XYZ file of N, CA and C in Angstrom:
774
model
N -71.211 44.716 -45.054
C -69.760 44.761 -45.030
C -69.284 46.195 -44.758
N -68.167 46.303 -44.045
C -67.508 47.580 -43.825
C -66.260 47.641 -44.699
N -66.046 48.765 -45.351
C -64.904 48.927 -46.238
C -63.848 49.781 -45.543
N -62.621 49.284 -45.517
C -61.542 50.006 -44.859
C -60.219 49.805 -45.563
N -59.170 50.291 -44.940
C -57.833 50.122 -45.509
C -56.852 49.754 -44.403
N -55.736 49.193 -44.810
C -54.634 48.912 -43.899
C -53.687 50.111 -43.876
N -53.137 50.393 -42.702
C -52.129 51.451 -42.639
C -50.911 51.086 -43.479
N -50.772 49.798 -43.842
C -49.670 49.372 -44.710
C -49.742 50.063 -46.068
N -50.953 50.416 -46.505
C -51.099 51.132 -47.778
C -50.395 52.479 -47.755
N -50.285 53.067 -46.563
C -49.799 54.434 -46.428
C -48.386 54.509 -45.860
N -47.736 53.378 -45.640
C -46.488 53.400 -44.873
C -45.336 54.104 -45.590
N -45.410 54.244 -46.915
C -44.358 54.977 -47.635
C -44.461 56.474 -47.382
N -45.683 56.953 -47.151
C -45.918 58.390 -46.987
C -46.080 58.820 -45.532
N -46.599 57.904 -44.676
C -46.939 58.288 -43.307
C -46.447 57.244 -42.316
N -45.995 57.729 -41.161
C -45.746 56.823 -40.054
C -47.102 56.331 -39.533
N -47.073 55.185 -38.853
C -48.318 54.562 -38.388
C -49.189 55.545 -37.610
N -48.575 56.275 -36.679
C -49.348 57.155 -35.808
C -49.944 58.352 -36.535
N -49.469 58.629 -37.752
C -49.965 59.776 -38.506
C -50.999 59.407 -39.573
N -51.365 58.143 -39.631
C -52.184 57.665 -40.745
C -53.681 57.860 -40.550
N -54.132 58.057 -39.314
C -55.564 57.914 -39.052
C -56.413 59.072 -39.569
N -55.909 60.280 -39.522
C -56.657 61.387 -40.120
C -56.816 61.188 -41.619
N -55.762 60.645 -42.239
C -55.824 60.366 -43.678
C -56.862 59.289 -43.952
N -56.847 58.239 -43.146
C -57.804 57.150 -43.314
C -59.235 57.670 -43.198
N -59.476 58.531 -42.217
C -60.811 59.098 -42.039
C -61.208 59.952 -43.230
N -60.288 60.778 -43.708
C -60.577 61.655 -44.847
C -60.857 60.865 -46.125
N -60.281 59.685 -46.220
C -60.504 58.850 -47.404
C -61.873 58.162 -47.380
N -62.560 58.240 -46.251
C -63.904 57.667 -46.162
C -63.948 56.226 -45.719
N -62.853 55.725 -45.149
C -62.834 54.342 -44.673
C -63.688 54.188 -43.425
N -64.377 53.072 -43.327
C -65.222 52.799 -42.173
C -64.478 52.055 -41.069
N -63.363 51.450 -41.418
C -62.577 50.669 -40.467
C -61.152 50.587 -41.003
N -60.251 50.039 -40.210
C -58.876 49.916 -40.679
C -58.185 48.744 -40.005
N -57.072 48.357 -40.596
C -56.155 47.421 -39.956
C -54.851 48.169 -39.696
N -54.339 48.053 -38.488
C -53.082 48.705 -38.136
C -51.940 47.732 -38.379
N -51.043 48.124 -39.273
C -49.874 47.316 -39.594
C -48.684 47.863 -38.818
N -48.162 47.053 -37.893
C -47.032 47.456 -37.059
C -45.748 46.941 -37.695
N -44.834 47.861 -38.013
C -43.682 47.535 -38.849
C -42.471 47.056 -38.069
N -42.344 47.486 -36.823
C -41.111 47.241 -36.082
C -41.420 46.803 -34.657
N -40.396 46.253 -33.975
C -40.556 45.891 -32.575
C -40.883 47.136 -31.740
N -40.329 48.267 -32.094
C -40.641 49.519 -31.407
C -42.145 49.787 -31.435
N -42.778 49.510 -32.565
C -44.206 49.784 -32.704
C -45.072 48.734 -32.022
N -44.510 47.599 -31.665
C -45.310 46.557 -31.006
C -45.689 46.945 -29.577
N -44.921 47.814 -28.953
C -45.049 48.069 -27.530
C -46.294 48.883 -27.194
N -46.978 48.545 -26.112
C -48.169 49.321 -25.724
C -47.842 50.779 -25.426
N -46.600 51.073 -25.028
C -46.217 52.471 -24.809
C -46.359 53.277 -26.093
N -46.068 52.631 -27.222
C -46.239 53.288 -28.523
C -47.721 53.440 -28.846
N -48.505 52.388 -28.589
C -49.942 52.436 -28.882
C -50.634 53.538 -28.087
N -50.193 53.745 -26.852
C -50.798 54.789 -26.023
C -50.638 56.169 -26.664
N -49.518 56.364 -27.361
C -49.226 57.664 -27.959
C -50.182 58.028 -29.083
N -50.687 56.988 -29.777
C -51.562 57.320 -30.906
C -52.992 56.803 -30.761
N -53.300 56.166 -29.640
C -54.673 55.705 -29.428
C -55.652 56.865 -29.443
N -55.179 58.038 -28.958
C -56.045 59.221 -28.933
C -56.097 59.923 -30.277
N -55.325 59.420 -31.250
C -55.278 60.060 -32.567
C -56.056 59.261 -33.614
N -56.894 58.342 -33.156
C -57.635 57.491 -34.092
C -58.694 58.267 -34.862
N -59.088 59.424 -34.370
C -60.058 60.296 -35.058
C -61.386 59.588 -35.318
N -61.747 58.693 -34.418
C -63.014 57.989 -34.564
C -62.967 56.800 -35.506
N -61.803 56.497 -36.073
C -61.673 55.354 -36.983
C -61.650 54.058 -36.176
N -62.460 53.104 -36.558
C -62.493 51.798 -35.911
C -61.262 50.986 -36.321
N -60.616 50.361 -35.353
C -59.509 49.455 -35.644
C -60.039 48.030 -35.604
N -60.121 47.415 -36.758
C -60.643 46.061 -36.859
C -59.627 45.020 -36.412
N -58.348 45.260 -36.760
C -57.350 44.210 -36.567
C -55.946 44.792 -36.487
N -55.058 43.965 -35.943
C -53.635 44.272 -35.876
C -52.898 43.271 -36.759
N -51.899 43.764 -37.480
C -51.095 42.926 -38.378
C -49.646 43.338 -38.164
N -48.730 42.372 -38.126
C -47.326 42.718 -37.878
C -46.443 42.209 -39.008
N -45.198 42.704 -39.022
C -44.252 42.285 -40.040
C -44.024 40.778 -39.954
N -44.152 40.063 -41.061
C -44.014 38.609 -41.023
C -42.609 38.183 -40.624
N -42.549 37.122 -39.855
C -41.295 36.467 -39.455
C -40.478 37.234 -38.424
N -40.987 38.352 -37.881
C -40.246 39.031 -36.824
C -40.154 38.169 -35.565
N -41.264 37.539 -35.211
C -41.257 36.699 -34.012
C -42.234 35.519 -34.090
N -43.216 35.565 -34.987
C -44.250 34.527 -35.011
C -43.693 33.113 -35.146
N -42.630 32.880 -35.943
C -42.106 31.508 -36.015
C -41.664 30.958 -34.659
N -41.210 31.823 -33.755
C -40.762 31.358 -32.439
C -41.898 30.727 -31.633
N -43.116 31.105 -31.927
C -44.266 30.547 -31.209
C -44.440 29.057 -31.485
N -43.750 28.552 -32.498
C -43.852 27.145 -32.875
C -42.601 26.343 -32.493
N -41.641 26.981 -31.841
C -40.422 26.279 -31.459
C -40.728 25.240 -30.382
N -39.882 24.227 -30.294
C -40.104 23.154 -29.323
C -39.729 23.571 -27.904
N -38.642 24.314 -27.766
C -38.172 24.656 -26.436
C -38.944 25.840 -25.863
N -39.329 25.687 -24.610
C -40.186 26.679 -23.967
C -39.523 28.054 -23.885
N -38.200 28.081 -23.645
C -37.519 29.366 -23.540
C -37.593 30.135 -24.853
N -37.421 29.411 -25.949
C -37.482 30.058 -27.257
C -38.902 30.538 -27.559
N -39.895 29.693 -27.227
C -41.286 30.130 -27.408
C -41.598 31.327 -26.527
N -40.943 31.368 -25.347
C -41.195 32.462 -24.412
C -40.894 33.821 -25.011
N -39.826 33.919 -25.807
C -39.525 35.190 -26.466
C -40.652 35.580 -27.415
N -41.188 34.584 -28.146
C -42.308 34.852 -29.049
C -43.532 35.335 -28.296
N -43.829 34.677 -27.185
C -45.015 35.063 -26.415
C -44.816 36.413 -25.717
N -43.571 36.778 -25.427
C -43.329 38.111 -24.875
C -43.803 39.176 -25.863
N -43.405 39.043 -27.128
C -43.799 40.048 -28.117
C -45.275 39.954 -28.452
N -45.828 38.747 -28.443
C -47.268 38.613 -28.663
C -48.036 39.322 -27.550
N -47.563 39.201 -26.321
C -48.184 39.910 -25.197
C -48.166 41.419 -25.438
N -47.035 41.949 -25.903
C -46.933 43.381 -26.164
C -47.943 43.822 -27.226
N -48.060 43.036 -28.268
C -48.974 43.365 -29.368
C -50.425 43.286 -28.925
N -50.753 42.282 -28.138
C -52.136 42.130 -27.691
C -52.526 43.230 -26.712
N -51.580 43.676 -25.897
C -51.859 44.821 -25.025
C -52.099 46.080 -25.873
N -51.355 46.207 -26.941
C -51.568 47.331 -27.859
C -52.938 47.225 -28.529
N -53.310 46.000 -28.916
C -54.630 45.786 -29.528
C -55.739 46.226 -28.591
N -55.599 45.921 -27.308
C -56.608 46.339 -26.335
C -56.732 47.859 -26.286
N -55.603 48.551 -26.316
C -55.625 50.016 -26.267
C -56.303 50.611 -27.489
N -56.211 49.909 -28.625
C -56.791 50.400 -29.874
C -58.209 49.885 -30.116
N -58.667 48.977 -29.281
C -59.997 48.404 -29.459
C -60.068 47.353 -30.542
N -58.919 46.820 -30.961
C -58.890 45.791 -32.017
C -59.234 44.437 -31.439
N -60.094 43.698 -32.131
C -60.548 42.387 -31.660
C -59.941 41.230 -32.443
N -59.115 41.538 -33.452
C -58.582 40.485 -34.316
C -57.079 40.669 -34.517
N -56.376 39.537 -34.544
C -54.939 39.554 -34.810
C -54.675 38.749 -36.080
N -54.230 39.423 -37.127
C -53.922 38.779 -38.406
C -52.583 38.049 -38.282
N -52.597 36.738 -38.534
C -51.479 35.861 -38.167
C -50.962 35.104 -39.378
N -49.628 35.110 -39.566
C -48.993 34.341 -40.642
C -48.486 32.988 -40.150
N -47.941 32.969 -38.932
C -47.367 31.733 -38.408
C -45.882 31.656 -38.697
N -45.512 30.894 -39.692
C -44.099 30.756 -40.043
C -43.972 30.529 -41.538
N -42.773 30.762 -42.041
C -42.511 30.580 -43.469
C -42.313 29.103 -43.788
N -42.900 28.682 -44.886
C -42.663 27.328 -45.398
C -41.322 27.330 -46.140
N -40.452 26.425 -45.778
C -39.143 26.358 -46.419
C -39.192 25.569 -47.720
N -40.189 24.714 -47.847
C -40.278 23.860 -49.023
C -39.587 22.546 -48.755
N -40.346 21.457 -48.877
C -39.763 20.143 -48.663
C -39.804 19.678 -47.217
N -40.242 20.562 -46.279
C -40.309 20.142 -44.886
C -41.481 19.181 -44.693
N -41.368 18.336 -43.693
C -42.443 17.395 -43.389
C -43.622 18.152 -42.787
N -44.768 18.016 -43.392
C -45.958 18.695 -42.861
C -46.488 17.927 -41.668
N -46.712 18.648 -40.590
C -47.190 18.018 -39.364
C -48.288 18.889 -38.761
N -49.467 18.841 -39.372
C -50.560 19.701 -38.937
C -51.019 19.374 -37.527
N -50.816 18.132 -37.092
C -51.191 17.763 -35.731
C -50.389 18.540 -34.704
N -49.060 18.549 -34.853
C -48.211 19.310 -33.934
C -48.459 20.806 -34.074
N -48.587 21.285 -35.310
C -48.803 22.710 -35.529
C -50.119 23.163 -34.908
N -51.128 22.297 -34.971
C -52.429 22.630 -34.385
C -52.329 22.789 -32.874
N -51.449 22.017 -32.255
C -51.249 22.165 -30.817
C -50.708 23.543 -30.475
N -49.785 24.031 -31.283
C -49.259 25.386 -31.075
C -50.332 26.432 -31.375
N -51.100 26.209 -32.428
C -52.189 27.140 -32.759
C -53.173 27.238 -31.596
N -53.504 26.113 -30.998
C -54.414 26.090 -29.839
C -53.842 26.921 -28.701
N -52.539 26.767 -28.434
C -51.885 27.520 -27.363
C -51.901 29.020 -27.663
N -51.596 29.380 -28.907
C -51.557 30.793 -29.296
C -52.959 31.405 -29.246
N -53.946 30.656 -29.738
C -55.325 31.147 -29.735
C -55.817 31.396 -28.312
N -55.518 30.479 -27.404
C -55.933 30.650 -26.012
C -55.241 31.852 -25.374
N -53.983 32.070 -25.730
C -53.245 33.230 -25.217
C -53.904 34.519 -25.694
N -54.269 34.575 -26.977
C -54.949 35.761 -27.520
C -56.283 36.002 -26.824
N -56.997 34.921 -26.528
C -58.327 35.041 -25.927
C -58.276 35.717 -24.563
N -57.162 35.602 -23.862
C -57.035 36.250 -22.556
C -57.125 37.769 -22.669
N -56.833 38.288 -23.841
C -56.859 39.730 -24.080
C -58.117 40.150 -24.845
N -59.016 39.202 -25.094
C -60.231 39.505 -25.843
C -59.990 39.654 -27.323
N -58.943 38.991 -27.836
C -58.558 39.099 -29.245
C -58.623 37.714 -29.893
N -59.129 37.668 -31.132
C -59.232 36.427 -31.878
C -57.984 36.206 -32.739
N -57.489 34.980 -32.754
C -56.395 34.609 -33.645
C -56.976 34.313 -35.024
N -56.454 35.003 -36.045
C -57.018 34.927 -37.395
C -55.908 34.561 -38.381
N -55.940 33.345 -38.889
C -54.889 32.831 -39.765
C -55.136 33.252 -41.204
N -54.132 33.929 -41.787
C -54.254 34.440 -43.156
C -53.669 33.445 -44.163
N -54.382 33.281 -45.286
C -53.798 32.481 -46.363
C -52.667 33.270 -47.027
N -51.460 32.733 -46.944
C -50.256 33.345 -47.518
C -49.470 32.226 -48.191
N -49.165 32.388 -49.445
C -48.647 31.275 -50.249
C -47.342 30.690 -49.722
N -46.558 31.491 -48.970
C -45.257 31.018 -48.492
C -45.226 30.786 -46.985
N -46.398 30.816 -46.350
C -46.470 30.626 -44.899
C -47.308 29.394 -44.542
N -47.653 29.280 -43.274
C -48.363 28.113 -42.753
C -49.584 27.764 -43.582
N -50.438 28.744 -43.844
C -51.679 28.492 -44.596
C -51.404 28.746 -46.073
N -50.727 27.807 -46.698
C -50.256 28.002 -48.076
C -51.118 27.335 -49.130
N -52.160 26.635 -48.728
C -53.026 25.952 -49.693
C -54.382 25.692 -49.040
N -55.446 25.531 -49.849
C -56.748 25.172 -49.292
C -56.669 23.854 -48.527
N -57.482 23.745 -47.522
C -57.654 22.599 -46.615
C -56.822 22.731 -45.347
N -55.746 23.518 -45.370
C -54.935 23.685 -44.161
C -55.764 24.304 -43.040
N -56.514 25.376 -43.364
C -57.294 26.040 -42.318
C -58.314 25.095 -41.705
N -59.041 24.364 -42.528
C -60.094 23.495 -42.008
C -59.521 22.417 -41.101
N -58.356 21.881 -41.479
C -57.729 20.862 -40.635
C -57.307 21.444 -39.294
N -56.792 22.661 -39.287
C -56.420 23.301 -38.029
C -57.653 23.701 -37.225
N -58.666 24.188 -37.910
C -59.916 24.591 -37.253
C -60.576 23.404 -36.552
N -60.486 22.241 -37.146
C -61.069 21.039 -36.535
C -60.408 20.704 -35.201
N -59.161 21.159 -35.037
C -58.422 20.896 -33.797
C -58.427 22.093 -32.858
N -58.776 23.275 -33.392
C -58.811 24.505 -32.584
C -60.050 25.290 -33.004
N -61.147 25.068 -32.331
C -62.447 25.569 -32.789
C -62.547 27.089 -32.786
N -61.736 27.782 -31.978
C -61.816 29.242 -31.902
C -61.061 29.943 -33.023
N -60.282 29.201 -33.804
C -59.465 29.800 -34.858
C -60.351 30.413 -35.948
N -60.004 31.636 -36.372
C -60.680 32.291 -37.482
C -59.702 32.464 -38.646
N -60.224 32.875 -39.804
C -59.410 33.002 -41.009
C -59.468 34.420 -41.557
N -58.380 34.807 -42.236
C -58.326 36.040 -43.012
C -58.158 35.646 -44.473
N -59.079 36.088 -45.312
C -58.981 35.785 -46.740
C -58.241 36.903 -47.450
N -57.149 36.539 -48.137
C -56.370 37.496 -48.926
C -56.440 37.078 -50.389
N -57.106 37.883 -51.208
C -57.326 37.503 -52.606
C -56.030 37.542 -53.417
N -55.115 38.448 -53.071
C -53.827 38.516 -53.775
C -53.023 37.244 -53.525
N -52.986 36.813 -52.267
C -52.231 35.614 -51.926
C -52.878 34.362 -52.515
N -54.194 34.356 -52.599
C -54.878 33.228 -53.251
C -54.459 33.149 -54.711
N -54.433 34.295 -55.379
C -54.037 34.309 -56.786
C -52.600 33.825 -56.954
N -51.699 34.291 -56.098
C -50.297 33.924 -56.226
C -50.029 32.467 -55.846
N -50.929 31.879 -55.081
C -50.768 30.469 -54.723
C -51.150 29.540 -55.869
N -51.852 30.091 -56.880
C -52.302 29.352 -58.073
C -53.517 28.468 -57.805
N -54.106 28.592 -56.625
C -55.372 27.900 -56.353
C -56.526 28.879 -56.583
N -57.652 28.438 -57.137
C -58.812 29.318 -57.292
C -59.255 29.866 -55.939
N -59.562 31.156 -55.891
C -59.880 31.757 -54.598
C -61.110 31.139 -53.952
N -62.010 30.590 -54.770
C -63.204 29.964 -54.210
C -62.859 28.754 -53.352
N -61.744 28.102 -53.647
C -61.317 26.967 -52.827
C -60.972 27.426 -51.415
N -60.359 28.599 -51.310
C -60.072 29.151 -49.981
C -61.355 29.545 -49.260
N -62.296 30.149 -49.994
C -63.563 30.526 -49.363
C -64.318 29.309 -48.856
N -64.278 28.235 -49.616
C -64.916 26.995 -49.158
C -64.237 26.471 -47.898
N -62.913 26.562 -47.867
C -62.143 26.093 -46.721
C -62.435 26.908 -45.470
N -62.629 28.228 -45.657
C -62.841 29.151 -44.537
C -64.317 29.349 -44.191
N -65.193 28.807 -44.967
C -66.623 29.124 -44.876
C -67.137 29.120 -43.436
N -67.811 30.189 -43.076
C -68.384 30.319 -41.739
C -67.410 30.793 -40.686
N -66.136 31.017 -41.069
C -65.121 31.385 -40.072
C -64.217 32.518 -40.550
N -64.682 33.319 -41.521
C -63.856 34.413 -42.031
C -64.007 35.636 -41.123
N -62.908 36.066 -40.548
C -62.913 37.238 -39.680
C -62.960 38.518 -40.500
N -61.993 38.684 -41.422
C -61.933 39.861 -42.281
C -61.210 39.491 -43.561
N -61.190 40.437 -44.490
C -60.697 40.173 -45.845
C -59.662 41.220 -46.226
N -58.578 40.781 -46.864
C -57.622 41.684 -47.501
C -57.917 41.700 -48.992
N -58.225 42.857 -49.504
C -58.694 42.957 -50.889
C -57.733 43.812 -51.721
N -57.627 43.443 -52.964
C -56.858 44.205 -53.954
C -57.378 43.789 -55.315
N -56.798 44.334 -56.363
C -57.199 44.017 -57.734
C -55.940 43.612 -58.494
N -56.095 43.240 -59.752
C -54.956 42.904 -60.591
C -55.224 43.440 -61.992
N -54.192 44.056 -62.596
C -54.403 44.601 -63.931
C -54.150 43.557 -65.009
N -54.312 43.950 -66.250
C -54.201 43.001 -67.357
C -52.789 42.448 -67.521
N -51.808 43.087 -66.851
C -50.422 42.601 -66.902
C -50.046 41.751 -65.697
N -51.040 41.488 -64.842
C -50.784 40.655 -63.671
C -50.217 41.401 -62.485
N -50.228 42.743 -62.509
C -49.706 43.541 -61.408
C -50.823 43.895 -60.430
N -50.549 43.738 -59.149
C -51.523 44.083 -58.123
C -51.806 45.583 -58.148
N -53.075 45.931 -57.970
C -53.473 47.339 -57.978
C -54.674 47.526 -57.060
N -55.125 48.757 -56.950
C -56.297 49.057 -56.130
C -57.570 48.517 -56.771
N -58.536 48.117 -55.965
C -59.844 47.722 -56.498
C -60.440 48.821 -57.371
N -61.001 48.426 -58.490
C -61.603 49.263 -59.531
C -60.586 49.731 -60.561
N -59.291 49.472 -60.323
C -58.254 49.839 -61.281
C -57.773 48.626 -62.081
N -58.401 47.476 -61.859
C -57.984 46.251 -62.525
C -59.135 45.531 -63.194
N -59.038 44.213 -63.232
C -59.968 43.427 -64.041
C -60.918 42.549 -63.218
N -60.788 42.534 -61.911
C -61.633 41.661 -61.100
C -63.109 42.076 -61.160
N -63.974 41.086 -61.086
C -65.415 41.300 -60.983
C -65.765 41.292 -59.500
N -65.825 42.467 -58.891
C -66.034 42.531 -57.446
C -67.465 42.204 -57.034
N -68.395 42.385 -57.935
C -69.753 41.955 -57.608
C -69.784 40.447 -57.386
N -69.085 39.712 -58.231
C -69.011 38.256 -58.063
C -68.235 37.885 -56.806
N -67.128 38.601 -56.552
C -66.324 38.319 -55.362
C -67.146 38.534 -54.095
N -67.872 39.645 -54.017
C -68.693 39.917 -52.833
C -69.823 38.898 -52.697
N -70.376 38.493 -53.814
C -71.412 37.467 -53.780
C -70.859 36.170 -53.198
N -69.650 35.795 -53.616
C -69.030 34.574 -53.098
C -68.643 34.705 -51.630
N -68.232 35.897 -51.225
C -67.935 36.123 -49.809
C -69.190 35.952 -48.955
N -70.285 36.529 -49.414
C -71.534 36.380 -48.677
C -71.981 34.925 -48.655
N -71.742 34.216 -49.759
C -72.078 32.799 -49.812
C -71.273 31.973 -48.827
N -70.090 32.491 -48.445
C -69.253 31.814 -47.447
C -69.568 32.293 -46.029
N -70.666 33.034 -45.897
C -71.107 33.482 -44.576
C -70.402 34.717 -44.054
N -69.761 35.477 -44.950
C -68.992 36.635 -44.514
C -69.765 37.928 -44.686
N -69.715 38.786 -43.645
C -70.318 40.117 -43.727
C -69.554 41.067 -42.796
N -68.220 41.033 -42.894
C -67.387 41.811 -41.981
C -66.591 42.892 -42.676
N -65.358 43.090 -42.204
C -64.498 44.163 -42.692
C -63.724 43.725 -43.929
N -63.833 44.526 -44.985
C -63.074 44.329 -46.225
C -61.988 45.395 -46.246
N -60.741 44.968 -46.096
C -59.617 45.881 -45.908
C -58.764 45.944 -47.178
N -58.650 47.130 -47.760
C -57.755 47.309 -48.911
C -56.317 47.187 -48.433
N -55.542 46.348 -49.125
C -54.145 46.142 -48.750
C -53.278 46.063 -50.015
N -52.748 47.188 -50.416
C -51.765 47.248 -51.492
C -51.096 48.613 -51.464
N -49.830 48.657 -51.827
C -49.106 49.920 -51.928
C -48.990 50.380 -53.378
N -49.600 49.645 -54.288
C -49.461 49.952 -55.720
C -50.557 50.914 -56.176
N -50.270 52.201 -56.090
C -51.179 53.230 -56.597
C -50.365 54.481 -56.881
N -50.907 55.342 -57.733
C -50.183 56.555 -58.127
C -50.384 57.694 -57.151
N -51.595 57.807 -56.614
C -51.905 58.928 -55.737
C -52.850 58.445 -54.640
N -52.709 58.983 -53.442
C -53.552 58.550 -52.318
C -55.028 58.774 -52.619
N -55.337 59.779 -53.430
C -56.740 60.021 -53.787
C -57.347 58.833 -54.521
N -56.509 58.003 -55.144
C -57.014 56.803 -55.810
C -57.630 55.827 -54.809
N -57.124 55.842 -53.566
C -57.690 54.965 -52.533
C -59.134 55.363 -52.248
N -59.397 56.665 -52.215
C -60.767 57.139 -51.974
C -61.701 56.611 -53.061
N -61.253 56.641 -54.301
C -62.065 56.106 -55.400
C -62.340 54.620 -55.181
N -61.342 53.876 -54.729
C -61.520 52.444 -54.484
C -62.514 52.183 -53.362
N -62.394 52.966 -52.292
C -63.314 52.799 -51.168
C -64.746 53.053 -51.607
N -64.957 54.131 -52.343
C -66.308 54.454 -52.817
C -66.836 53.362 -53.744
N -65.969 52.855 -54.603
C -66.360 51.778 -55.509
C -66.759 50.519 -54.737
N -65.968 50.149 -53.742
C -66.261 48.933 -52.977
C -67.536 49.088 -52.151
N -67.749 50.275 -51.571
C -68.987 50.516 -50.828
C -70.205 50.355 -51.732
N -70.135 50.965 -52.899
C -71.250 50.899 -53.841
C -71.497 49.462 -54.296
N -70.424 48.740 -54.593
C -70.562 47.365 -55.045
C -71.137 46.482 -53.951
N -70.649 46.667 -52.722
C -71.154 45.870 -51.597
C -72.638 46.128 -51.373
N -73.045 47.390 -51.490
C -74.461 47.737 -51.286
C -75.361 47.114 -52.334
N -74.836 46.911 -53.544
C -75.636 46.391 -54.639
C -75.591 44.860 -54.741
N -74.742 44.243 -53.936
C -74.578 42.790 -54.023
C -75.535 42.068 -53.083
């Protein structure tokens, strides 16, 4: 496993383009680039900081939820076209950064809507094929309030779109109230990368090693699900950036011993 962080961890202190020297100094082996705005989606922006990566590997691209992804599921082609315009911009940026994975939310669940995984899978197939043209994999993240809001959703979509991969987020699994192992079983053999965090005794999300999780067990279960990829720290809850370095070192050591 490779241990890395998301630029989202640093967004309060650093703009996206200024984060990579910090990421390297923290000892991360890889990273996920979190693009916050439509301005940042454009390949013209990516060109400006592609040379500033400082040798840091970009595992994946992640964007602000609900900016445009829901449009990819609209019925009318013109409306979907706006979504695919921005997806094209992001995928061109991914190519410039060498990222092979796109972390995807889909759309927000409103609650009470009729679930139609058959129709949704058709859109997923279209989106996945579009990503493949750029050499990027579509990776659906478990998020309690979005498309993949419970175990079994991914497997049902995967059965209809064989190229679809999954992103496991342990924080979102906890907040969904389903045991995280149920998500790992659902994603088994198809996990692209992992978003990792910890939780303290008061239920607040924190950096790994600052909470109560048994990461040796978590890594063992990840390996049991066929995963050996990028483990990305994703949380803004820490007192000092130096705490991230401690988390990275802890996760590297734990992964090596598991």
